[in-house]
CSV table of C-alpha atoms in Angstrom, one decimal:
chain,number,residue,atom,x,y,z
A,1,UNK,CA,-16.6,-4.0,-2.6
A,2,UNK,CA,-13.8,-4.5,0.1
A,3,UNK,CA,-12.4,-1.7,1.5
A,4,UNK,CA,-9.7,-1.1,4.4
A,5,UNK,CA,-10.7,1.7,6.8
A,6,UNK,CA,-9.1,3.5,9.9
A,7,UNK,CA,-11.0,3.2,12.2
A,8,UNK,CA,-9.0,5.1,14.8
A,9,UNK,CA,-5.4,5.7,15.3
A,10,UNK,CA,-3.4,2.3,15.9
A,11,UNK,CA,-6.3,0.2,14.3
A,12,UNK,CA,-7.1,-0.7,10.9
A,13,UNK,CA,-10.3,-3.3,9.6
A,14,UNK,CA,-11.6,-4.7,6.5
A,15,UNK,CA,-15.1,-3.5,5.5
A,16,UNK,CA,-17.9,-4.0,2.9
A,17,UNK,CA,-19.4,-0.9,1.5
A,18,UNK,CA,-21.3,-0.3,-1.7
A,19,UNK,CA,-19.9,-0.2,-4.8
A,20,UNK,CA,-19.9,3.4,-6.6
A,21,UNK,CA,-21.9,4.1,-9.3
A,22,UNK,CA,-21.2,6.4,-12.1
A,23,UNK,CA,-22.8,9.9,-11.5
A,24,UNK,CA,-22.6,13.3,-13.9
A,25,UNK,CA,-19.2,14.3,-14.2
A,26,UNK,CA,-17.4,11.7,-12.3
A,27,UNK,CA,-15.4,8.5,-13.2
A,28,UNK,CA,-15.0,4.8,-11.6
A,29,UNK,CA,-11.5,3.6,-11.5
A,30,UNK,CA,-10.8,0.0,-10.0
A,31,UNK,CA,-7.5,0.6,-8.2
A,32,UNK,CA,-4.6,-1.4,-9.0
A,33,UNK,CA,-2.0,0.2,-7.0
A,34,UNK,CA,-1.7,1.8,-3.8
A,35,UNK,CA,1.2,3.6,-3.0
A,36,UNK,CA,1.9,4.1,1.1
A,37,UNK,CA,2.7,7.4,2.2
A,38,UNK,CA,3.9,9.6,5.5
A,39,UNK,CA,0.8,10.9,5.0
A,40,UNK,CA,-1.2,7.6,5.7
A,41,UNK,CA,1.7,6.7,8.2
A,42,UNK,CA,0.9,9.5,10.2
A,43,UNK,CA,-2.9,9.1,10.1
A,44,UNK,CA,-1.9,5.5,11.5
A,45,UNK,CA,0.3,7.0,14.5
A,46,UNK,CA,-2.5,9.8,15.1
A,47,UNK,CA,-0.3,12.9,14.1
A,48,UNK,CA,-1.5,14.3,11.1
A,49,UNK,CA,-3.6,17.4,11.8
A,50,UNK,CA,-6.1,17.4,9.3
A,51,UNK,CA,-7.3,14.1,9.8
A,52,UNK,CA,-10.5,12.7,11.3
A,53,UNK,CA,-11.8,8.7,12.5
A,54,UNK,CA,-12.8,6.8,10.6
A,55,UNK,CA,-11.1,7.1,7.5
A,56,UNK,CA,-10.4,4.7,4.3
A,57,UNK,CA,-6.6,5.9,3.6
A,58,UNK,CA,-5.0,6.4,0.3
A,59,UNK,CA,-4.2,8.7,-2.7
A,60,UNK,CA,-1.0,7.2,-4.5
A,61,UNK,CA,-3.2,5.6,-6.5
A,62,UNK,CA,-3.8,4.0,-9.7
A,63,UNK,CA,-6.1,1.8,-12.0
A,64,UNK,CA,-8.4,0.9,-14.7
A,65,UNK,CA,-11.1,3.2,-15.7
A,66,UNK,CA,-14.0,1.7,-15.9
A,67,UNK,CA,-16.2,4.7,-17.0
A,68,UNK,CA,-16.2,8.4,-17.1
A,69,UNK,CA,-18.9,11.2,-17.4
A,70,UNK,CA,-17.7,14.0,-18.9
A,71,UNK,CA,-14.5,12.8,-20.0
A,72,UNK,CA,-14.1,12.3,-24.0
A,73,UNK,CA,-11.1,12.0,-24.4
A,74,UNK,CA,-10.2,9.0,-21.9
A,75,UNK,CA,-11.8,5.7,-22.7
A,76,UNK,CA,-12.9,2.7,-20.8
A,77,UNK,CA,-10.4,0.3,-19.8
A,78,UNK,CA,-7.1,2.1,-20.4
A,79,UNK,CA,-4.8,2.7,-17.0
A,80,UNK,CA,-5.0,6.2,-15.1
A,81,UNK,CA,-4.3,7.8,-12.3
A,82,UNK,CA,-5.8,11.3,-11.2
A,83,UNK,CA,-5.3,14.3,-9.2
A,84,UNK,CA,-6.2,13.6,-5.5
A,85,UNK,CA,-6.5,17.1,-4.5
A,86,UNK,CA,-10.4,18.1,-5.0
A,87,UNK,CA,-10.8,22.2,-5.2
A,88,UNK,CA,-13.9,24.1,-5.4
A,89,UNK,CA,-12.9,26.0,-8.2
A,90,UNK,CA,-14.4,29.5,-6.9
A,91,UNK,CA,-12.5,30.2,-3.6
A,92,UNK,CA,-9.8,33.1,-3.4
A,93,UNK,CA,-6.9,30.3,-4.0
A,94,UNK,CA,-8.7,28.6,-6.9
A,95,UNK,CA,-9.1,31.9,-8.6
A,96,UNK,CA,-5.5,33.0,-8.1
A,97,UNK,CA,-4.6,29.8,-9.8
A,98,UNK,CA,-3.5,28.0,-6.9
A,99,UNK,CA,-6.2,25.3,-6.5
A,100,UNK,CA,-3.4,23.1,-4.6
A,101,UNK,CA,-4.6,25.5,-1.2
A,102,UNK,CA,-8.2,25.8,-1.7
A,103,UNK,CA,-9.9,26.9,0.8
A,104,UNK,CA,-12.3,24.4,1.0
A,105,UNK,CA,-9.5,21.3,0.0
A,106,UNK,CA,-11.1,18.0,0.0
A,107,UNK,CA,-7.7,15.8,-0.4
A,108,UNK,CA,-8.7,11.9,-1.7
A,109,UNK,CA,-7.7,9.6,1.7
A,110,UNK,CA,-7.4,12.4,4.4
A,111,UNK,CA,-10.0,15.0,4.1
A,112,UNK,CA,-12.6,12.2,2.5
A,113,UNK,CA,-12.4,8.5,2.0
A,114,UNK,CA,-9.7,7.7,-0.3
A,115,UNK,CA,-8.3,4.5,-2.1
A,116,UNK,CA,-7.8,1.9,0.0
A,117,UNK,CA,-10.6,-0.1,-1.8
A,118,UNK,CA,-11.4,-2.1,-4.9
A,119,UNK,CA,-13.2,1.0,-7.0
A,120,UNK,CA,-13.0,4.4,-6.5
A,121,UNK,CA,-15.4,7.3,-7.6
A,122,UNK,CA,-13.2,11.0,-8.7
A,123,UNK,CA,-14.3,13.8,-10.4
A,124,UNK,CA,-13.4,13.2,-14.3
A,125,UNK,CA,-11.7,16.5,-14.5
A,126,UNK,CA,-9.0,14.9,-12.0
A,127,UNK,CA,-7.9,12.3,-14.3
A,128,UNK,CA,-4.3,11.7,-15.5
A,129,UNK,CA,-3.3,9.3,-18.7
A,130,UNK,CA,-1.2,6.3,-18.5
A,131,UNK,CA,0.2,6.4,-22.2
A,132,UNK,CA,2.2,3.7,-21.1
A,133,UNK,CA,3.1,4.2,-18.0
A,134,UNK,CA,2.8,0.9,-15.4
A,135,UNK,CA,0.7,0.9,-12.4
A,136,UNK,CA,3.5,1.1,-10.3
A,137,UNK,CA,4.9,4.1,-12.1
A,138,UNK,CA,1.5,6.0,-12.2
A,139,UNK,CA,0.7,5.3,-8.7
A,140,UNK,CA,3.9,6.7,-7.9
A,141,UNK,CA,3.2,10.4,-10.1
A,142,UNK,CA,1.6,12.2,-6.8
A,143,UNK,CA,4.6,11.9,-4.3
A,144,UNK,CA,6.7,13.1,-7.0
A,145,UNK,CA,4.6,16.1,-8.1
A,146,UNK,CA,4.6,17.0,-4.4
A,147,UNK,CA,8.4,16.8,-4.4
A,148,UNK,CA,8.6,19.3,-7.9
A,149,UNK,CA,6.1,21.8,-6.5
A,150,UNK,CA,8.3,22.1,-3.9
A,151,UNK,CA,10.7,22.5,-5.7
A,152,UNK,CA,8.9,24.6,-8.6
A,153,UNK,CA,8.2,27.1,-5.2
A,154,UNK,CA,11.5,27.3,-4.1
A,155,UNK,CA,12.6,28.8,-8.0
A,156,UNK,CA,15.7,26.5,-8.1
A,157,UNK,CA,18.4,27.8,-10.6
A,158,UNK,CA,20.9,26.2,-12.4
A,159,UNK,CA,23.9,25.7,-10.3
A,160,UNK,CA,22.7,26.9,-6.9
A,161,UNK,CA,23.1,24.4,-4.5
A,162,UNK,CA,20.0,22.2,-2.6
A,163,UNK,CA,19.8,20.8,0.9
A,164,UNK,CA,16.9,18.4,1.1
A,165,UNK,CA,16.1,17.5,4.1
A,166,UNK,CA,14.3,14.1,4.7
A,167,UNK,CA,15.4,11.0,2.6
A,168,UNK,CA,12.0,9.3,2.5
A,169,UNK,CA,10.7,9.3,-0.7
A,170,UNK,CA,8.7,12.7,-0.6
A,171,UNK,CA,12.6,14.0,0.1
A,172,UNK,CA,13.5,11.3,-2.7
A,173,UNK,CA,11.6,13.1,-5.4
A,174,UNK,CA,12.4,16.4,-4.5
A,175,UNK,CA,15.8,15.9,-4.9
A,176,UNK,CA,14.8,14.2,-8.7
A,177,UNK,CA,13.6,17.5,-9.6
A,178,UNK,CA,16.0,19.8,-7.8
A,179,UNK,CA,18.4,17.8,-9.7
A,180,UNK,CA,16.1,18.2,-13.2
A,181,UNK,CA,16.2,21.7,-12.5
A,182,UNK,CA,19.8,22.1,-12.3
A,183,UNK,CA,20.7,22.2,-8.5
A,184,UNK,CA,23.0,20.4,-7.0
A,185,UNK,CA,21.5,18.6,-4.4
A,186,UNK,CA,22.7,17.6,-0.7
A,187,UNK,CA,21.0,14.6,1.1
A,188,UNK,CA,20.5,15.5,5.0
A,189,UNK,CA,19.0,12.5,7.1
A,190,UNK,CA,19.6,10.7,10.3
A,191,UNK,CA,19.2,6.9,8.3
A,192,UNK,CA,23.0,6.0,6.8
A,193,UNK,CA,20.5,3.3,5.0
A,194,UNK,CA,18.8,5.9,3.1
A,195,UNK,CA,21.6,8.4,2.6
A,196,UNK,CA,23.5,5.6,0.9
A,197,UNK,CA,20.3,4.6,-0.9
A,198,UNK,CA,20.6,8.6,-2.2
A,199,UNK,CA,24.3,7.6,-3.6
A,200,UNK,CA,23.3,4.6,-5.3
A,201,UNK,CA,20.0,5.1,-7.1
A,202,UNK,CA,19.7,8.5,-7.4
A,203,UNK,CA,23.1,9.6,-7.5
A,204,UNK,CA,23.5,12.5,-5.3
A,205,UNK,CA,26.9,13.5,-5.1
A,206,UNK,CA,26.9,14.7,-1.1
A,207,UNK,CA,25.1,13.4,1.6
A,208,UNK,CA,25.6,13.7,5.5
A,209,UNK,CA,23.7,12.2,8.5
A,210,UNK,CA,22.4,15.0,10.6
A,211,UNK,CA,23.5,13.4,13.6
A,212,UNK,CA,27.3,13.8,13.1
A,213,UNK,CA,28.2,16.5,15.1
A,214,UNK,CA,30.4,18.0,12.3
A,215,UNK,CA,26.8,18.4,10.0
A,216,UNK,CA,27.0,21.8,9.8
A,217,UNK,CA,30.6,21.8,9.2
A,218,UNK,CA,30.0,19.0,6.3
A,219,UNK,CA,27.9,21.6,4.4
A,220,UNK,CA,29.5,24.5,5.2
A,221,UNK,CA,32.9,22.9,2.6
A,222,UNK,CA,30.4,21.1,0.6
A,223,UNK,CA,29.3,24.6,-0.4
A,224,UNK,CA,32.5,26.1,-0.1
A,225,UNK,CA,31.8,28.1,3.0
A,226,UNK,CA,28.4,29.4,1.1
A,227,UNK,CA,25.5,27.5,2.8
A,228,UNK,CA,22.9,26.3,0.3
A,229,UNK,CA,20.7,28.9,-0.9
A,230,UNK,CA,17.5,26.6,-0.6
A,231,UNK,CA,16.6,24.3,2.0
A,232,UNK,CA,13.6,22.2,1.5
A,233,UNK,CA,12.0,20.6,4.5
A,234,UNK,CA,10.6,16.7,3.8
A,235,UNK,CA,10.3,15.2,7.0
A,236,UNK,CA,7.6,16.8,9.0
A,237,UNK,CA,9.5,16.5,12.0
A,238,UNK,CA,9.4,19.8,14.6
A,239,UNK,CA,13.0,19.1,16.0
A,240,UNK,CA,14.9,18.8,11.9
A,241,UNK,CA,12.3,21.9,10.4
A,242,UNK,CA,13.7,24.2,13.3
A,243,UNK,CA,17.1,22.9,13.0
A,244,UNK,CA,17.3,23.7,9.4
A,245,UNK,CA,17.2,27.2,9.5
A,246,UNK,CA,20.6,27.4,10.6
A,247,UNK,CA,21.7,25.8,7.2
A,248,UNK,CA,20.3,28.6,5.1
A,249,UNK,CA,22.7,30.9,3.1
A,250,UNK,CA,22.7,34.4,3.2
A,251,UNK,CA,19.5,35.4,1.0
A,252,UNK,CA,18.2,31.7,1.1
A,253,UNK,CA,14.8,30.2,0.6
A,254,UNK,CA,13.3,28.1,2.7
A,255,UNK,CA,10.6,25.5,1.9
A,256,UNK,CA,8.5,23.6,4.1
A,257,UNK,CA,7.1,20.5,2.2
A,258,UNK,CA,7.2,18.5,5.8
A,259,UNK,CA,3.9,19.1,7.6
A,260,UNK,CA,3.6,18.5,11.5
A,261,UNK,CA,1.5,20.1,14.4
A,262,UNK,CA,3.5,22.2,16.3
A,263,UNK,CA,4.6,25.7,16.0
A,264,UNK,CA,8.0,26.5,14.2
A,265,UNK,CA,10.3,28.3,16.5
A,266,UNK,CA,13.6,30.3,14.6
A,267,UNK,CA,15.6,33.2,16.0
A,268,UNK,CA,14.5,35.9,14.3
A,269,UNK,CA,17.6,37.8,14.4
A,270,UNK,CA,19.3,35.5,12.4
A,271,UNK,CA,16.4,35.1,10.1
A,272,UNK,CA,16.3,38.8,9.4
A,273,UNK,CA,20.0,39.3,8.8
A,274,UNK,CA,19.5,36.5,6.0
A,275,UNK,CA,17.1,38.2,4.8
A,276,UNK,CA,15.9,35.1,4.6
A,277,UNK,CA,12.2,33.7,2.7
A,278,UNK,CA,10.1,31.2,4.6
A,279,UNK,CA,7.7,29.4,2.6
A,280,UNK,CA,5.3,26.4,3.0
A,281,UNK,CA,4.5,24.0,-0.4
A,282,UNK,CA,1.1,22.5,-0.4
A,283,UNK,CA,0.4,19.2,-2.2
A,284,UNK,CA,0.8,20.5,-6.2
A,285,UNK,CA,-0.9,21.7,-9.4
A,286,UNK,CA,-2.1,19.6,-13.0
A,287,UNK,CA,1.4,21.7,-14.2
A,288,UNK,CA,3.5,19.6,-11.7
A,289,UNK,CA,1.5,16.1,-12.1
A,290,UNK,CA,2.3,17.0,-15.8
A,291,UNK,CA,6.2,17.5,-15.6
A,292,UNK,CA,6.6,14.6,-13.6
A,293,UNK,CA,4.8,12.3,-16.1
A,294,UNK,CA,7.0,13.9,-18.8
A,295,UNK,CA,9.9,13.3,-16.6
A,296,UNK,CA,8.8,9.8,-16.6
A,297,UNK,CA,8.2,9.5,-20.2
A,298,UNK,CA,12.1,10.4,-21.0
A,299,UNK,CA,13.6,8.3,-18.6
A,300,UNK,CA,15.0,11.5,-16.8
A,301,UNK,CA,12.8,9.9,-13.1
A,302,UNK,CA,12.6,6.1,-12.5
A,303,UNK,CA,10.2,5.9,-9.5
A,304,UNK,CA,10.0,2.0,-9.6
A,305,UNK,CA,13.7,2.2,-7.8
A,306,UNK,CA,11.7,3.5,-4.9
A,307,UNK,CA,9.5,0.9,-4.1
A,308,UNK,CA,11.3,-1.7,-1.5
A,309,UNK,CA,8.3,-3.7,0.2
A,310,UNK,CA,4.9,-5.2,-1.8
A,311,UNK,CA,2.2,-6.7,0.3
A,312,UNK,CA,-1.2,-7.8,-1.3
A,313,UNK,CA,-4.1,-5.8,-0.1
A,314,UNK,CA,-5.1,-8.8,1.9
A,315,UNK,CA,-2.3,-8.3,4.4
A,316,UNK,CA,-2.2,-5.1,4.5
A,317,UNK,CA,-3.8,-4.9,7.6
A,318,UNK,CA,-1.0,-6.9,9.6
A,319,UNK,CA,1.7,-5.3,8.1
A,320,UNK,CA,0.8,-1.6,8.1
A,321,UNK,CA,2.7,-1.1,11.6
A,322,UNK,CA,5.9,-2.0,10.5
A,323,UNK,CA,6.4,0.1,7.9
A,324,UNK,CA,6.4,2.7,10.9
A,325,UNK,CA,9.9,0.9,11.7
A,326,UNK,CA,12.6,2.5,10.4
A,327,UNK,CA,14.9,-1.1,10.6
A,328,UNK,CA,12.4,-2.2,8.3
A,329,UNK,CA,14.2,-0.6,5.7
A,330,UNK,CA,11.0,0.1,4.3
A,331,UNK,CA,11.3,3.3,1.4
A,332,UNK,CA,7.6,2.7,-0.3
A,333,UNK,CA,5.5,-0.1,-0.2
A,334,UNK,CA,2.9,-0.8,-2.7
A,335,UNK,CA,0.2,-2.2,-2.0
A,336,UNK,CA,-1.0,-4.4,-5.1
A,337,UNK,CA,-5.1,-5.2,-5.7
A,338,UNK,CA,-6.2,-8.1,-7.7
């Protein structure tokens, strides 16, 4: 089979590896879709810190199941997508119930190869039903399960009002869900393109481009002199995670979905007087890949609105680099397998 592999940062090829066979308890999908993500982005540019050369890339995935061990209730042929996060099951995390942080995470495309290939061998208890869902639409489940874990972390009540920071479509699905859960949600970004594209598709009522200098006045009336009371980081970028403390409310929470390599500097002062809550938010559970395939279901989530760019997995390879261009316009791109 044909796989695509990065080989170092900056550099992707085409390979030929074996084809995988079906072993006790596992499952052969051949992918159909391939979501790209800041994840794989940032394997690309070299900055994502648990990543190691070479790698094949991928885990917004989905397909046709060819086979499954251990796995009655799914049946050959029908579409699917799975769980990408791969837990040990006995570590202190799993046993607490939180399998998302497993000590010994093996995540499908960073921490082992992943999907950027024509089949793909995951443990059957990973897989995820299509009941009608499209490819694109079930590729498109684990961004959005990321965003409503987030969310699901930060406890989001009815009413309470939701900065998001980070309008690339991790931020996209967060707000979704904050939205589902009854917040009202506020779009912060530095890309008018995107905060528009928030107003349009997703109808948030308030966005503002964290590069006006009156931002923090902006939200300050937007929330009637309040502040929101959660903050939910999305763009894995040092400068806007530090920047966004200043936006929390008196007794806020604050979630870091956005992952980068440096070390998070606040002033503690204002922190404590806050009495603030810091928290990170760690890819998600089987209960968020379920809501968000109910979500789907009813209509309440459209993911398909997301996707701006398709490319064939043929040309992947030359256009990977410019989805790292922000004039690209470039919100997802799916890649598409024959």
């Amino acid at each position: 089979m044909r796989t695509l592999v990065c080989t170092e940062p900056g550099k992707l090829a085409y390979s030929t590896e074996e084809k995988p066979s079906l072993s006790k308890d596992r499952a052969i999908i051949k992918i159909k879709r391939i979501g790209i993500c800041g994840t794989d982005l940032h394997a690309f540019e070299g900055t994502q810190p648990f990543f190691s050369y070479p790698r094949i890339l991928g885990h917004e995935l989905s397909g046709e199941l060819i086979d499954a061990d251990g796995a009655s209730d799914f049946k050959p042929g029908e579409a699917v997508s799975f769980i990408p996060y791969f837990n040990c099951g006995t570590c202190i995390a799993c046993r607490r119930g939180k399998p998302n942080c497993c000590t010994h995470m093996q995540v499908c495309g960073v921490h082992i190869n992943g999907g950027m290939a024509e089949y793909l061998s995951v443990p059957s208890t990973a897989l995820l039903h299509g009941e009608g869902l499209s490819f694109d639409e079930l590729a498109l489940v684990e961004p959005l399960a990321i965003g409503a874990h987030g969310v699901r972390r930060a406890g989001v009540e009815v009413g309470e009002f939701v900065l998001v920071v980070g309008a690339g479509p991790i931020g996209l699905g967060t707000m979704e869900f904050a939205r589902i859960a009854g917040g009202k949600v506020i779009a912060l970004d530095v890309n008018d393109r995107r905060l528009q594209f928030c107003k349009d598709k997703l109808q948030v009522a308030h966005t503002v481009n964290a590069l006006d200098p009156n931002a923090f006045e902006q939200i300050r009336d937007i929330t009637n002199g309040d502040m929101p009371t959660v903050v939910i980081d999305a763009t894995g970028s040092l400068k806007a995670i530090n920047d966004a403390f200043k936006y929390m409310a008196h007794g806020a929470r604050y979630v870091l979905i956005g992952l980068q390599k440096g070390d998070i500097s606040f002033s503690h002062p204002e922190f404590h007087k806050r009495e603030g809550t810091l928290m990170s938010s760690r890819n998600a559970t089987r209960q968020d890949f379920e809501h968000v395939l109910a979500s789907m279901r009813t209509g309440d989530v459209d993911p398909k609105t997301y996707i701006t760019h398709r490319v064939s997995f043929d040309n992947v390879a030359d256009e990977f680099e410019s989805w790292l261009n922000p004039a690209t316009g470039v919100i997802k791109a799916m890649v598409e397998m024959p």
